[in-house]
Coordinates of C-alpha atoms and ligand atoms in Angstrom, one line a residue:
X19 CA 20.6 24.3 3.0
X20 CA 22.1 21.0 4.1
X21 CA 23.4 18.6 1.5
X22 CA 21.0 15.9 2.7
X23 CA 18.0 18.4 2.3
X24 CA 19.1 19.4 -1.2
X25 CA 19.4 15.7 -2.3
X26 CA 16.1 14.7 -0.7
X27 CA 14.2 17.7 -2.2
X28 CA 15.5 16.7 -5.7
X29 CA 14.2 13.2 -5.1
X30 CA 10.8 14.6 -3.9
X31 CA 10.5 16.8 -7.0
X32 CA 11.1 13.7 -9.1
X33 CA 8.5 11.8 -7.1
X34 CA 6.0 14.6 -7.8
X35 CA 6.7 14.4 -11.5
X36 CA 6.2 10.6 -11.5
X37 CA 3.0 10.9 -9.5
X38 CA 1.7 13.5 -11.9
X39 CA 2.0 10.8 -14.6
X40 CA -0.7 8.9 -12.8
X41 CA -2.9 12.0 -12.3
X42 CA -2.6 12.9 -16.0
X43 CA -2.6 9.4 -17.4
X44 CA -5.8 10.1 -19.3
X45 CA -4.0 12.8 -21.5
X46 CA -6.3 14.3 -24.1
X47 CA -9.1 11.9 -23.1
X48 CA -9.5 13.9 -19.8
X49 CA -10.7 17.0 -21.8
X50 CA -13.0 14.8 -23.8
X51 CA -14.5 13.4 -20.7
X52 CA -15.2 16.9 -19.3
X53 CA -16.8 17.9 -22.6
X54 CA -19.1 14.9 -22.2
X55 CA -20.3 16.5 -19.0
X56 CA -18.6 13.9 -16.9
X57 CA -16.4 14.2 -13.8
X58 CA -12.9 12.7 -13.6
X59 CA -12.2 9.9 -11.1
X60 CA -10.3 12.2 -8.7
X61 CA -13.1 14.8 -8.9
X62 CA -15.7 12.1 -8.1
X63 CA -13.6 11.1 -5.0
X64 CA -13.2 14.6 -3.9
X65 CA -17.0 15.2 -3.9
X66 CA -17.6 11.8 -2.2
X67 CA -15.3 12.6 0.8
X68 CA -16.4 14.6 3.8
X69 CA -15.4 18.3 3.4
X70 CA -11.8 18.8 4.4
X71 CA -11.3 15.1 5.1
X72 CA -7.9 13.7 3.9
X73 CA -7.6 11.1 1.2
X74 CA -4.8 8.6 1.7
X75 CA -4.2 7.7 -1.9
X76 CA -2.6 4.3 -2.2
X77 CA -0.4 2.7 -4.9
X78 CA -0.3 5.8 -7.1
X79 CA 2.7 4.5 -9.0
X80 CA 1.3 1.1 -9.7
X81 CA 2.5 0.1 -13.2
X82 CA 5.6 2.3 -13.1
X83 CA 8.2 0.8 -15.4
X84 CA 5.7 -1.5 -17.1
X85 CA 4.1 -1.1 -20.5
X86 CA 0.9 0.0 -18.8
X87 CA 0.1 3.6 -17.9
X88 CA 1.2 4.7 -14.4
X89 CA -1.7 4.3 -12.0
X90 CA -3.2 1.1 -13.4
X91 CA -6.3 2.9 -14.8
X92 CA -7.7 3.2 -11.3
X93 CA -7.5 5.7 -8.4
X94 CA -7.5 4.0 -5.0
X95 CA -7.3 5.1 -1.4
X96 CA -8.9 5.5 2.0
X97 CA -11.1 8.4 2.8
X98 CA -13.8 9.5 5.2
X99 CA -17.4 9.4 3.9
X100 CA -20.2 10.5 6.1
X101 CA -17.8 10.1 9.1
X102 CA -16.8 6.5 8.1
X103 CA -13.4 5.4 6.9
X104 CA -14.0 3.7 3.5
X105 CA -11.8 2.1 0.9
X106 CA -12.5 3.8 -2.4
X107 CA -11.7 2.3 -5.8
X108 CA -12.5 4.5 -8.7
X109 CA -12.0 3.4 -12.4
X110 CA -10.3 6.0 -14.5
X111 CA -12.4 6.1 -17.7
X112 CA -9.9 8.3 -19.4
X113 CA -7.3 5.6 -19.5
X114 CA -8.3 2.9 -22.1
X115 CA -11.9 3.3 -21.2
X116 CA -11.2 2.4 -17.5
X117 CA -10.4 -1.1 -18.6
X118 CA -8.8 -3.5 -16.2
X119 CA -5.2 -4.7 -17.1
X120 CA -2.9 -6.8 -15.0
X121 CA -1.7 -3.7 -13.0
X122 CA -5.2 -2.6 -12.2
X123 CA -5.9 -6.1 -11.0
X124 CA -3.0 -6.2 -8.6
X125 CA -3.8 -2.7 -7.4
X126 CA -7.5 -3.4 -6.8
X127 CA -6.7 -6.8 -5.3
X128 CA -4.4 -5.2 -2.7
X129 CA -7.1 -2.5 -2.0
X130 CA -9.6 -5.3 -1.3
X131 CA -7.0 -7.0 1.0
X132 CA -6.5 -3.7 3.0
X133 CA -10.3 -3.3 3.2
X134 CA -10.7 -6.9 4.5
X135 CA -7.9 -6.7 7.1
X136 CA -9.2 -3.4 8.4
X137 CA -12.9 -4.1 7.9
X138 CA -13.6 -1.1 5.7
X139 CA -16.7 -0.5 3.6
X140 CA -15.7 -0.6 -0.1
X141 CA -17.1 2.0 -2.5
X142 CA -16.4 1.4 -6.1
X143 CA -16.9 4.3 -8.5
X144 CA -17.7 2.3 -11.7
X145 CA -16.9 3.3 -15.2
X146 CA -15.0 0.6 -17.0
X147 CA -15.0 -1.2 -20.3
X148 CA -14.2 -4.4 -18.4
X149 CA -11.2 -6.5 -19.4
X150 CA -8.4 -4.8 -21.4
X151 CA -9.0 -7.3 -24.2
X152 CA -5.6 -7.7 -25.8
X153 CA -4.3 -8.7 -22.3
X154 CA -7.1 -11.0 -21.5
X155 CA -4.8 -14.0 -21.0
X156 CA -3.2 -12.4 -18.0
X157 CA -6.5 -11.3 -16.4
X158 CA -9.4 -13.5 -17.4
X159 CA -8.8 -16.3 -14.8
X160 CA -7.4 -14.3 -11.9
X161 CA -9.9 -11.4 -12.3
X162 CA -12.6 -13.7 -11.0
X163 CA -11.1 -13.1 -7.6
X164 CA -12.3 -9.5 -7.7
X165 CA -15.9 -10.6 -7.8
X166 CA -15.2 -13.3 -5.2
X167 CA -13.6 -10.7 -2.9
X168 CA -16.7 -8.4 -3.2
X169 CA -19.2 -11.1 -2.3
X170 CA -17.0 -12.5 0.6
X171 CA -16.7 -8.9 1.9
X172 CA -20.5 -8.8 2.0
X173 CA -20.6 -12.2 3.8
X174 CA -18.3 -10.7 6.5
X175 CA -20.8 -7.8 6.9
X176 CA -18.2 -5.5 5.3
X177 CA -20.5 -3.2 3.2
X178 CA -19.9 -2.9 -0.5
X179 CA -21.4 0.0 -2.6
X180 CA -21.2 0.6 -6.3
X181 CA -21.8 4.0 -7.8
X182 CA -22.1 3.4 -11.5
X183 CA -21.3 6.5 -13.6
X184 CA -20.7 5.0 -17.0
X185 CA -20.0 1.8 -18.8
X186 CA -19.9 -1.4 -16.8
X187 CA -19.6 -4.1 -19.3
X188 CA -19.2 -7.9 -19.2
X189 CA -17.1 -8.9 -16.1
X190 CA -17.4 -5.2 -15.1
X191 CA -21.1 -5.7 -14.7
X192 CA -20.4 -8.0 -11.8
X193 CA -18.8 -5.2 -9.8
X194 CA -22.2 -3.7 -9.2
X195 CA -23.8 -7.1 -9.4
X196 CA -21.8 -8.3 -6.4
X197 CA -22.2 -5.1 -4.3
X198 CA -24.7 -4.7 -1.5
X199 CA -25.9 -1.3 -2.8
X200 CA -26.1 -0.1 -6.3
X201 CA -26.6 3.5 -7.5
X202 CA -26.8 4.3 -11.2
X203 CA -26.6 7.6 -13.0
X204 CA -29.5 8.2 -15.4
X205 CA -28.4 8.3 -19.1
X206 CA -24.8 7.6 -17.9
X207 CA -24.6 4.1 -16.4
X208 CA -24.8 1.2 -18.8
X209 CA -24.6 -2.1 -17.2
X210 CA -24.8 -5.2 -19.4
X211 CA -23.1 -8.6 -19.8
X212 CA -22.8 -7.8 -23.5
X213 CA -23.3 -4.6 -25.4
X214 CA -25.5 -4.3 -28.5
X215 CA -22.8 -5.5 -30.9
X216 CA -22.1 -8.6 -28.8
X217 CA -25.8 -9.4 -28.4
X218 CA -26.3 -9.1 -32.2
X219 CA -23.4 -11.4 -32.8
X220 CA -24.6 -13.9 -30.1
X221 CA -28.3 -14.1 -30.7
X222 CA -29.1 -11.8 -33.7
X223 CA -31.2 -9.6 -31.4
X224 CA -31.1 -5.8 -32.2
X225 CA -31.2 -3.6 -29.2
X226 CA -29.9 -0.2 -27.9
X227 CA -27.8 0.7 -24.9
X228 CA -30.6 2.0 -22.8
X229 CA -33.0 -0.9 -23.2
X230 CA -30.1 -3.4 -22.7
X231 CA -28.5 -1.8 -19.6
X232 CA -29.6 1.8 -19.0
X233 CA -30.0 3.1 -15.5
X234 CA -33.7 3.7 -15.7
X235 CA -34.3 0.2 -17.0
X236 CA -32.3 -1.3 -14.1
X237 CA -34.1 0.8 -11.6
X238 CA -37.6 0.1 -12.8
X239 CA -37.5 -3.2 -14.7
X240 CA -34.5 -5.5 -13.8
X241 CA -34.2 -4.3 -10.2
X242 CA -30.4 -4.3 -10.4
X243 CA -30.2 -0.6 -9.5
X244 CA -31.4 0.3 -6.0
X245 CA -31.3 4.0 -6.7
X246 CA -31.6 6.1 -9.9
X247 CA -29.5 9.2 -9.7
X248 CA -30.3 12.2 -11.9
X249 CA -26.7 13.0 -12.5
X250 CA -23.2 12.2 -11.1
X251 CA -23.4 14.6 -8.2
X252 CA -26.7 13.1 -7.2
X253 CA -25.2 9.6 -7.3
X254 CA -22.4 10.8 -4.9
X255 CA -25.0 12.3 -2.6
X256 CA -27.0 9.1 -2.5
X257 CA -23.7 7.1 -1.9
X258 CA -23.0 9.4 1.1
X259 CA -26.5 8.7 2.5
X260 CA -26.0 5.0 2.1
X261 CA -22.8 5.1 4.1
X262 CA -24.5 7.3 6.8
X263 CA -27.0 4.5 7.4
X264 CA -24.5 1.6 7.6
X265 CA -24.2 1.9 11.4
X266 CA -20.5 1.3 11.3
X267 CA -18.7 1.1 14.7
X268 CA -14.9 0.8 15.1
X269 CA -14.4 -2.5 16.7
X270 CA -10.9 -1.8 17.9
X271 CA -11.8 1.3 19.9
X272 CA -11.9 0.8 23.6
X273 CA -12.8 3.4 26.2
X274 CA -9.2 3.9 27.5
X275 CA -7.9 4.1 24.0
X276 CA -10.5 6.7 23.1
X277 CA -9.5 8.8 26.1
X278 CA -5.8 8.7 25.2
X279 CA -6.6 9.7 21.6
X280 CA -8.5 12.8 22.7
X281 CA -5.4 14.8 23.3
X282 CA -1.8 14.5 22.3
X283 CA 1.2 16.8 21.7
X284 CA 3.0 17.4 18.5
X285 CA 6.5 15.8 18.1
X286 CA 9.4 17.0 20.2
X287 CA 11.4 17.6 17.0
X288 CA 10.0 19.2 13.8
X289 CA 9.3 16.6 11.1
X290 CA 10.6 19.1 8.5
X291 CA 14.1 18.3 9.9
X292 CA 13.9 14.8 8.5
X293 CA 15.2 16.1 5.3
X294 CA 18.3 17.3 7.0
X295 CA 19.0 14.1 9.0
X296 CA 18.4 11.4 6.4
X297 CA 21.4 10.9 4.1
X298 CA 20.3 9.8 0.6
X299 CA 23.5 7.8 0.4
X300 CA 22.5 4.6 2.1
X301 CA 26.1 3.8 3.2
X302 CA 26.0 6.7 5.6
X303 CA 24.5 5.6 8.9
X304 CA 22.0 7.7 10.9
X305 CA 20.4 7.4 14.3
X306 CA 16.8 6.2 14.0
X307 CA 15.9 8.2 17.2
X308 CA 16.3 11.3 15.0
X309 CA 13.5 9.9 12.9
X310 CA 11.4 8.5 15.7
X311 CA 11.3 11.8 17.7
X312 CA 10.1 13.6 14.5
X313 CA 7.2 11.1 14.1
X314 CA 5.9 10.3 17.5
X315 CA 3.8 12.5 19.9
X316 CA 5.7 14.8 22.2
X317 CA 5.3 14.6 26.0
X318 CA 1.9 15.4 27.4
X319 CA -0.2 14.4 30.4
X320 CA -0.5 10.6 30.4
X321 CA 2.4 10.3 27.9
X322 CA 5.2 11.9 29.9
X323 CA 8.1 10.5 27.8
X324 CA 7.9 10.7 24.0
X325 CA 9.8 7.5 23.4
X326 CA 10.4 4.9 26.1
X327 CA 13.3 2.9 24.8
X328 CA 13.3 -0.9 25.6
X329 CA 16.6 -2.7 26.3
X330 CA 18.6 0.3 25.2
X331 CA 21.9 -1.3 26.3
X332 CA 21.4 -4.6 24.5
X333 CA 21.6 -5.2 20.7
X334 CA 22.2 -1.5 19.9
X335 CA 21.9 -1.8 16.2
X336 CA 18.1 -2.3 16.6
X337 CA 16.2 0.4 18.5
X338 CA 13.0 -0.8 20.2
X339 CA 10.5 1.2 22.3
X340 CA 7.1 2.5 23.0
X341 CA 5.5 5.7 21.9
X342 CA 2.2 7.2 20.7
X343 CA 1.3 8.7 17.4
X344 CA -1.8 10.9 17.3
X345 CA -2.6 9.5 20.7
X346 CA -2.5 5.9 19.6
X347 CA 0.0 3.6 21.2
X348 CA 2.6 1.9 19.1
X349 CA 5.7 -0.3 19.6
X350 CA 8.6 0.7 17.3
X351 CA 11.5 -1.4 15.9
X352 CA 14.0 0.6 14.0
X353 CA 17.4 -0.5 12.6
X354 CA 20.3 1.6 13.7
X355 CA 23.6 0.6 12.2
X356 CA 22.2 -1.5 9.3
X357 CA 23.2 -5.0 10.3
X358 CA 21.1 -7.4 12.4
X359 CA 23.2 -9.5 14.8
X360 CA 22.0 -12.4 17.1
X361 CA 21.4 -10.0 20.0
X362 CA 19.2 -7.7 17.8
X363 CA 17.2 -10.7 16.6
X364 CA 16.6 -11.9 20.1
X365 CA 15.7 -8.4 21.3
X366 CA 13.2 -8.0 18.4
X367 CA 11.6 -11.4 19.2
X368 CA 11.1 -10.5 22.8
X369 CA 9.8 -7.0 21.9
X370 CA 7.3 -8.4 19.4
X371 CA 6.0 -10.8 22.1
X372 CA 5.6 -7.9 24.5
X373 CA 3.6 -5.9 21.9
X374 CA 1.3 -9.0 21.5
X375 CA 1.0 -9.3 25.2
X376 CA -0.2 -5.7 25.5
X377 CA -2.3 -5.6 22.3
X378 CA -0.1 -2.8 20.9
X379 CA 0.3 -2.2 17.2
X380 CA 3.9 -2.4 15.8
X381 CA 5.8 0.0 13.5
X382 CA 8.9 -1.3 11.7
X383 CA 11.4 1.3 10.3
X384 CA 13.6 -0.5 7.9
X385 CA 17.2 0.4 7.3
X386 CA 19.0 -2.9 7.3
X387 CA 21.5 -4.6 5.0
X388 CA 20.4 -7.9 6.5
X389 CA 21.7 -10.4 9.1
X390 CA 25.4 -10.6 9.8
X391 CA 27.3 -13.3 7.9
X392 CA 30.7 -14.8 8.7
X393 CA 32.2 -17.7 10.6
X394 CA 31.9 -16.1 14.0
X395 CA 28.3 -15.3 13.5
X396 CA 27.3 -18.6 11.9
X397 CA 28.9 -20.4 14.9
X398 CA 27.1 -18.0 17.2
X399 CA 23.7 -19.1 15.8
X400 CA 22.7 -16.2 13.5
X401 CA 20.4 -18.5 11.5
X402 CA 18.4 -19.7 14.5
X403 CA 18.3 -16.2 16.0
X404 CA 17.1 -14.7 12.7
X405 CA 14.6 -17.5 12.4
X406 CA 13.2 -16.6 15.9
X407 CA 12.7 -13.0 14.7
X408 CA 11.0 -14.2 11.5
X409 CA 8.8 -16.6 13.5
X410 CA 7.8 -13.8 15.8
X411 CA 7.0 -11.4 12.9
X412 CA 5.1 -14.1 11.1
X413 CA 2.9 -15.2 14.0
X414 CA 2.4 -11.8 15.6
X415 CA -1.3 -10.8 15.3
X416 CA -1.2 -7.2 16.4
X417 CA -1.6 -4.9 13.4
X418 CA 1.7 -3.6 12.0
X419 CA 3.0 -1.0 9.6
X420 CA 6.3 -1.0 7.9
X421 CA 8.2 1.9 6.4
X422 CA 11.3 1.5 4.3
X423 CA 13.3 4.6 5.4
X424 CA 16.6 3.3 4.0
X425 CA 18.0 0.0 3.0
X426 CA 15.9 -3.2 3.2
X427 CA 18.0 -6.0 2.0
X428 CA 17.9 -9.8 2.2
X429 CA 16.4 -11.6 5.1
X430 CA 16.5 -8.3 7.0
X431 CA 13.5 -7.3 4.9
X432 CA 11.7 -10.4 6.1
X433 CA 12.7 -10.1 9.8
X434 CA 11.6 -6.4 9.7
X435 CA 8.1 -7.4 8.5
X436 CA 8.6 -6.8 4.7
X437 CA 5.7 -7.1 2.3
X438 CA 5.6 -10.9 2.3
X439 CA 4.8 -10.8 6.1
X440 CA 1.5 -8.9 5.5
X441 CA 2.0 -5.7 7.4
X442 CA -1.4 -3.9 7.3
X443 CA 0.4 -1.0 5.4
X444 CA 3.8 -0.6 3.9
X445 CA 5.2 2.7 2.6
X446 CA 8.6 3.6 1.2
X447 CA 10.7 6.8 1.3
X448 CA 12.2 8.0 -1.9
X449 CA 15.7 7.3 -0.7
X450 CA 15.0 3.6 0.1
X451 CA 16.3 0.6 -1.7
X452 CA 15.3 -3.0 -1.4
X453 CA 16.6 -6.2 -2.9
X454 CA 18.0 -9.6 -2.0
X455 CA 21.3 -7.9 -1.5
X456 CA 23.2 -4.8 -2.7
X457 CA 23.9 -4.5 -6.5
X458 CA 27.7 -4.7 -6.0
X459 CA 27.5 -7.6 -3.7
X460 CA 25.1 -9.5 -6.0
X461 CA 27.3 -8.8 -9.1
X462 CA 30.4 -9.9 -7.1
X463 CA 28.7 -13.1 -5.9
X464 CA 27.7 -13.9 -9.5
X465 CA 31.3 -13.3 -10.6
X466 CA 32.7 -15.7 -8.1
X467 CA 30.2 -18.3 -9.0
X468 CA 31.0 -17.9 -12.8
X469 CA 34.7 -18.2 -12.1
X470 CA 34.2 -21.4 -10.1
X471 CA 31.9 -22.8 -12.8
X472 CA 34.5 -22.2 -15.5
X473 CA 37.2 -23.8 -13.3
X474 CA 35.1 -26.9 -12.7
X475 CA 34.6 -27.3 -16.5
X476 CA 38.3 -26.8 -17.0
X477 CA 37.9 -23.7 -19.2
X478 CA 39.5 -20.3 -18.9
X479 CA 37.3 -17.5 -17.4
X480 CA 36.7 -14.8 -20.0
X481 CA 37.8 -11.6 -18.1
X482 CA 36.4 -9.2 -20.6
X483 CA 32.9 -10.8 -20.8
X484 CA 32.9 -11.3 -17.0
X485 CA 33.5 -7.6 -16.4
X486 CA 30.7 -6.6 -18.9
X487 CA 28.4 -9.1 -17.2
X488 CA 29.3 -7.7 -13.7
X489 CA 28.5 -4.1 -14.9
X490 CA 25.2 -5.2 -16.5
X491 CA 24.1 -7.1 -13.5
X492 CA 25.0 -4.3 -11.1
X493 CA 23.1 -1.7 -13.1
X494 CA 20.0 -4.0 -13.4
X495 CA 19.9 -4.8 -9.7
X496 CA 20.4 -1.1 -8.9
X497 CA 17.4 -0.2 -11.1
X498 CA 15.3 -3.0 -9.6
X499 CA 16.0 -1.9 -6.0
X500 CA 14.6 1.6 -6.5
X501 CA 11.4 2.6 -4.8
X502 CA 9.5 3.4 -8.1
X503 CA 10.3 0.1 -9.5
X504 CA 9.0 -1.8 -6.4
X505 CA 6.0 0.5 -6.1
X506 CA 5.3 -0.1 -9.8
X507 CA 5.1 -3.8 -9.0
X508 CA 2.7 -3.0 -6.2
X509 CA 5.1 -4.3 -3.6
X510 CA 4.3 -1.2 -1.4
X511 CA 1.3 0.9 -0.8
X512 CA 3.0 4.1 -1.9
X513 CA 6.2 6.2 -2.0
X514 CA 5.8 9.0 0.5
X515 CA 7.4 12.3 1.5
X516 CA 9.2 11.6 4.8
X517 CA 7.6 14.7 6.2
X518 CA 4.1 13.2 5.7
X519 CA 5.0 10.0 7.5
X520 CA 3.5 11.1 10.9
X521 CA 0.2 12.1 9.2
X522 CA 0.0 8.9 7.2
X523 CA 0.8 6.8 10.3
X524 CA -2.0 8.6 12.1
X525 CA -4.5 7.8 9.4
X526 CA -3.3 4.1 9.2
X527 CA -3.4 3.7 13.0
X528 CA -7.0 5.0 13.0
X529 CA -8.0 2.8 10.1
X530 CA -6.5 -0.2 12.0
X531 CA -9.0 0.4 14.8
X532 CA -11.8 -0.8 12.7
X533 CA -10.9 -4.3 13.7
X534 CA -10.3 -5.5 17.3
X535 CA -6.6 -5.3 18.2
X536 CA -5.7 -8.6 19.7
X537 CA -2.2 -9.9 20.3
X538 CA -1.4 -13.5 20.2
X539 CA 1.2 -15.5 22.2
X540 CA 1.0 -18.7 20.2
X541 CA 4.1 -18.6 18.2
X542 CA 5.7 -21.5 16.3
X543 CA 8.5 -23.5 18.0
X544 CA 11.3 -21.0 18.8
X545 CA 14.7 -22.6 18.1
X546 CA 16.5 -21.3 21.1
Ligands
LIG613 N1 -10.0 -3.4 -24.1 C1 -8.9 -2.7 -24.6 N2 -9.0 -1.5 -25.0 C2 -10.2 -0.9 -24.9 C3 -11.3 -1.6 -24.4 C4 -11.2 -2.9 -24.0 N3 -12.2 -3.6 -23.5 N4 -12.4 -0.7 -24.5 C5 -11.9 0.4 -24.9 N5 -10.6 0.3 -25.2 C6 -9.7 1.4 -25.7 C7 -10.1 1.9 -27.1 O1 -9.6 1.1 -28.1 C8 -9.5 3.3 -27.1 O2 -8.1 3.1 -27.4 P1 -7.3 4.3 -28.1 O3 -7.2 5.4 -27.2 O4 -5.9 3.7 -28.3 O5 -8.0 4.6 -29.4 C9 -9.6 3.7 -25.6 O6 -9.8 2.6 -24.9 C10 -10.8 4.6 -25.4 O7 -12.0 4.0 -25.9 P2 -13.2 4.8 -26.5 O8 -14.1 3.9 -27.2 O9 -12.7 6.0 -27.4 O10 -13.8 5.5 -25.2 P3 -15.3 5.8 -24.8 O11 -15.2 6.5 -23.5 O12 -16.0 6.4 -26.0 O13 -16.0 4.3 -24.6 C11 -16.1 2.1 -23.8 C12 -15.4 3.5 -23.7 C13 -15.5 1.2 -22.7 C14 -17.6 2.3 -23.5 C15 -16.0 1.5 -25.2 O14 -14.7 1.6 -25.6 C16 -16.4 0.1 -25.2 O15 -17.6 -0.2 -25.3 N6 -15.4 -0.9 -25.2 C17 -15.7 -2.3 -25.3 C18 -16.2 -2.8 -24.0 C19 -16.4 -4.3 -24.0 O16 -17.1 -4.9 -24.8 N7 -15.7 -4.9 -23.0 C20 -15.8 -6.3 -22.9 C21 -14.8 -6.7 -21.9 S1 -14.9 -8.5 -21.5

């Protein structure tokens, strides 16, 4: 087995273990939940999806490295329900009663953004005790956006469906309240602004759960529930029937596009080989074509060449070109030797314009240490050329996907369409690292700054303390650059196995087609 493969398999085993923390976040409460005759969040999702349909789980590691359980007390992803790609957000009632903490809020907020950008129906599987009360200061004000997002989705004709399985208290009651369709499980759903204790405190009225917010009451008396389900499975069945009647059409699918998607060939090179060609030591360069040819469709009729490279002789440390993935056209920008020079920035700018001119989605494969610094390069205009690339990325309107396959440092992260530039999706490989710069460089810069500061104050630089600080800073930045840390902060949509990348890209490119794909040639002023 190659050294690269062994190292990557170790990282992947570790990733499995970290993801298992999200799956098992409910601990002993999972068994209690089953004893109560209830389904777990993931079981509900499995039943909701079409048989055999994949579920692209998103942001599984949200909350990693924080004081909150991994997963953010929700399970989120895109799945096919009654033939329609839907965004599914399921509360995990086994984690603090499914309550919403700051991590859950970031995760569901991002899920709503993905749903909006790709015009996906949103199905919420509700069972939540509302706000995680001890953390109310961090959620109360911003959580209002969740309800705003639901009602704005409805205004955009983006359907919203709430299947209520259990508690849906206080703010949580507005999740069904703001949804287009509401299904409630008899004897399970309890939807009220305030439960019996709160009502007693507020008005002195004595009531029980069922009369205050039971499913039957809402279906027959208040009219909040559109459907009364006899049990959880029935609620899921009704939910599937609702989606079947939404008359969803994919606005981005044109006749020629559909014809191309009908048949395609598997990649020229086996994706399994990615584990051999990707060094886990980021200092070792690798040829991105080795990655591209393991991701894109192999040659077939109408797609005679797997990867048509554009401008191969110019700016060689950025590879650009056209390919198809699962029959869907895509323009690819991939870093080659890590550094972006002026030529690479200009080439990227031109390529992004061409993709917009031909309404072709873009795929960015990050492995960059940033734009080149130094006298020669500053004098050669590296800032203005980098700015051109960032301008192109910022104002490009074709959908884009970014994958961090290696390093993603500094402004290189911006130019390559990092998270702040709103790619439709962004995933990370377990070997990737991302930060403003490398840990050693950052610690070194801080050291030089500290020495200069001491000199300007006329005091001696404390070498011992300086060395300790350098080591501390280096270690801290190293930890903060790792994929789990960034995923924990919801700066990506998930850490993925490199071998799954092609499948995930296929799903994402299909999801993207729910919106018209329209390029734009109105960019800001390019500083030439
Ligand atoms: N904030 C913070 N923690 C909460 C919580 C909340 N709103 N609701 C429940 N929890 C915690 C519980 O303290 C318990 O913690 P523990 O495991 O450390 O003991 C855990 O979540 C599970 O709660 P439990 O009551 O055992 O679960 P349950 O499934 O029997 O009931 C609820 C879940 C949500 C129905 C119930 O806990 C409840 O009514 N909570 C209050 C809901 C509320 O009034 N919310 C208002 C928000 S504005």
